[in-house]
PDB file of C-alpha atoms in Angstrom:
ATOM      1  CA  MET A   1     -10.341 -16.924  10.934  1.00  0.00           C
ATOM      2  CA  LYS A   2      -8.838 -14.522   8.412  1.00  0.00           C
ATOM      3  CA  ASN A   3      -5.165 -13.700   8.645  1.00  0.00           C
ATOM      4  CA  ARG A   4      -3.947 -10.124   8.877  1.00  0.00           C
ATOM      5  CA  ILE A   5      -2.397  -8.878   5.677  1.00  0.00           C
ATOM      6  CA  THR A   6       1.399  -9.002   5.613  1.00  0.00           C
ATOM      7  CA  ASN A   7       3.971  -6.889   3.815  1.00  0.00           C
ATOM      8  CA  SER A   8       4.803  -9.843   1.575  1.00  0.00           C
ATOM      9  CA  GLU A   9       1.115 -10.212   0.609  1.00  0.00           C
ATOM     10  CA  ILE A  10       0.963  -6.513  -0.250  1.00  0.00           C
ATOM     11  CA  ILE A  11       4.092  -6.802  -2.391  1.00  0.00           C
ATOM     12  CA  LYS A  12       2.685  -9.900  -4.098  1.00  0.00           C
ATOM     13  CA  ILE A  13      -0.509  -8.001  -4.977  1.00  0.00           C
ATOM     14  CA  LEU A  14       1.436  -4.995  -6.222  1.00  0.00           C
ATOM     15  CA  ARG A  15       3.733  -7.194  -8.311  1.00  0.00           C
ATOM     16  CA  SER A  16       0.805  -8.829 -10.046  1.00  0.00           C
ATOM     17  CA  ARG A  17      -1.552  -5.836 -10.350  1.00  0.00           C
ATOM     18  CA  VAL A  18       0.148  -2.443 -10.677  1.00  0.00           C
ATOM     19  CA  PRO A  19       0.849  -1.027 -14.118  1.00  0.00           C
ATOM     20  CA  ILE A  20       4.525  -0.784 -15.067  1.00  0.00           C
ATOM     21  CA  ASN A  21       6.026   2.552 -16.154  1.00  0.00           C
ATOM     22  CA  LYS A  22       2.746   4.344 -15.582  1.00  0.00           C
ATOM     23  CA  ARG A  23       1.769   6.568 -12.675  1.00  0.00           C
ATOM     24  CA  ILE A  24      -0.823   5.184 -10.302  1.00  0.00           C
ATOM     25  CA  ALA A  25      -2.624   7.093  -7.557  1.00  0.00           C
ATOM     26  CA  VAL A  26      -2.392   6.030  -3.923  1.00  0.00           C
ATOM     27  CA  GLN A  27      -6.155   5.471  -3.845  1.00  0.00           C
ATOM     28  CA  GLN A  28      -5.872   3.064  -6.790  1.00  0.00           C
ATOM     29  CA  ILE A  29      -3.111   1.166  -4.983  1.00  0.00           C
ATOM     30  CA  HIS A  30      -5.323   0.913  -1.901  1.00  0.00           C
ATOM     31  CA  ASN A  31      -8.181  -0.363  -4.066  1.00  0.00           C
ATOM     32  CA  LEU A  32      -5.948  -3.021  -5.660  1.00  0.00           C
ATOM     33  CA  VAL A  33      -4.958  -4.328  -2.255  1.00  0.00           C
ATOM     34  CA  LYS A  34      -8.496  -4.197  -0.852  1.00  0.00           C
ATOM     35  CA  ASP A  35      -9.951  -5.918  -3.919  1.00  0.00           C
ATOM     36  CA  ASN A  36      -7.356  -8.688  -3.952  1.00  0.00           C
ATOM     37  CA  TYR A  37      -7.121  -9.709  -0.297  1.00  0.00           C
ATOM     38  CA  GLU A  38      -9.759 -10.702   2.216  1.00  0.00           C
ATOM     39  CA  LEU A  39      -9.010  -8.225   4.985  1.00  0.00           C
ATOM     40  CA  SER A  40      -9.466  -9.321   8.586  1.00  0.00           C
ATOM     41  CA  ASP A  41     -11.278  -7.377  11.295  1.00  0.00           C
ATOM     42  CA  GLU A  42      -7.850  -6.396  12.658  1.00  0.00           C
ATOM     43  CA  ASP A  43      -6.866  -5.041   9.234  1.00  0.00           C
ATOM     44  CA  LEU A  44     -10.053  -2.984   9.062  1.00  0.00           C
ATOM     45  CA  ALA A  45      -9.685  -1.584  12.581  1.00  0.00           C
ATOM     46  CA  SER A  46      -7.925   1.722  13.110  1.00  0.00           C
ATOM     47  CA  HIS A  47      -4.216   1.410  13.728  1.00  0.00           C
ATOM     48  CA  PRO A  48      -3.390   2.215  17.390  1.00  0.00           C
ATOM     49  CA  SER A  49      -0.973   5.017  16.467  1.00  0.00           C
ATOM     50  CA  GLU A  50      -3.688   6.607  14.329  1.00  0.00           C
ATOM     51  CA  ILE A  51      -6.210   6.461  17.171  1.00  0.00           C
ATOM     52  CA  LYS A  52      -3.738   8.356  19.379  1.00  0.00           C
ATOM     53  CA  ARG A  53      -3.691  11.117  16.742  1.00  0.00           C
ATOM     54  CA  GLY A  54      -7.479  11.175  16.486  1.00  0.00           C
ATOM     55  CA  ASN A  55      -7.576   9.492  13.054  1.00  0.00           C
ATOM     56  CA  ARG A  56      -9.555   6.442  11.933  1.00  0.00           C
ATOM     57  CA  TYR A  57      -7.051   5.255   9.278  1.00  0.00           C
ATOM     58  CA  PRO A  58      -7.337   1.445   9.042  1.00  0.00           C
ATOM     59  CA  ALA A  59      -4.337  -0.725   9.863  1.00  0.00           C
ATOM     60  CA  TRP A  60      -4.171  -2.290   6.388  1.00  0.00           C
ATOM     61  CA  LYS A  61      -3.867   1.113   4.681  1.00  0.00           C
ATOM     62  CA  ARG A  62      -1.127   2.110   7.079  1.00  0.00           C
ATOM     63  CA  LYS A  63       0.696  -1.115   6.218  1.00  0.00           C
ATOM     64  CA  VAL A  64       0.349  -0.384   2.480  1.00  0.00           C
ATOM     65  CA  GLN A  65       1.776   3.087   3.096  1.00  0.00           C
ATOM     66  CA  ALA A  66       4.707   1.560   4.991  1.00  0.00           C
ATOM     67  CA  VAL A  67       5.451  -0.806   2.082  1.00  0.00           C
ATOM     68  CA  LEU A  68       5.329   2.081  -0.380  1.00  0.00           C
ATOM     69  CA  HIS A  69       7.570   4.201   1.847  1.00  0.00           C
ATOM     70  CA  THR A  70      10.153   1.410   2.119  1.00  0.00           C
ATOM     71  CA  MET A  71      10.120   0.892  -1.640  1.00  0.00           C
ATOM     72  CA  LYS A  72      10.520   4.652  -2.149  1.00  0.00           C
ATOM     73  CA  ILE A  73      13.472   5.104   0.206  1.00  0.00           C
ATOM     74  CA  ASN A  74      15.163   2.085  -1.379  1.00  0.00           C
ATOM     75  CA  ASP A  75      14.729   3.664  -4.837  1.00  0.00           C
ATOM     76  CA  ARG A  76      12.449   0.862  -6.023  1.00  0.00           C
ATOM     77  CA  ILE A  77       9.610   3.199  -7.038  1.00  0.00           C
ATOM     78  CA  GLN A  78       9.177   6.859  -7.877  1.00  0.00           C
ATOM     79  CA  HIS A  79       6.905   8.990  -5.750  1.00  0.00           C
ATOM     80  CA  PHE A  80       5.201  12.075  -7.156  1.00  0.00           C
ATOM     81  CA  GLU A  81       4.211  13.857  -3.985  1.00  0.00           C
ATOM     82  CA  GLU A  82       2.318  16.704  -5.643  1.00  0.00           C
ATOM     83  CA  THR A  83      -0.137  14.280  -7.293  1.00  0.00           C
ATOM     84  CA  GLU A  84       0.006  11.488  -4.675  1.00  0.00           C
ATOM     85  CA  GLN A  85       1.077   9.012  -7.341  1.00  0.00           C
ATOM     86  CA  TYR A  86       3.715   6.317  -7.631  1.00  0.00           C
ATOM     87  CA  GLU A  87       5.435   4.732 -10.606  1.00  0.00           C
ATOM     88  CA  PHE A  88       6.709   1.162 -10.670  1.00  0.00           C
ATOM     89  CA  ASP A  89       9.117  -0.304 -13.198  1.00  0.00           C
ATOM     90  CA  LEU A  90      10.408  -3.762 -13.985  1.00  0.00           C
ATOM     91  CA  LEU A  91      13.073  -3.454 -11.281  1.00  0.00           C
ATOM     92  CA  SER A  92      10.623  -2.446  -8.542  1.00  0.00           C
ATOM     93  CA  PHE A  93      10.184  -6.051  -7.474  1.00  0.00           C
TER      94      PHE A  93
END
């Protein structure tokens, strides 16, 4: 049985895969995570809070967004809202 992806697994993937000092789009970040972790059925299912809002956003993407949000509010990454991009540097991790 596959394990659900954890925040620490997401951070591990980001640490090893995202470009440093270069903007990267949210979709590219999602693709890095998806391509580097075997997602479980629970990960692929819609997150319960999204279902309540009528969305089908999968739980794993919501978890990635939560990791990015935490890194942003802790000034570990830059967020460029207008282009939906993030920038990581050597101190991000």
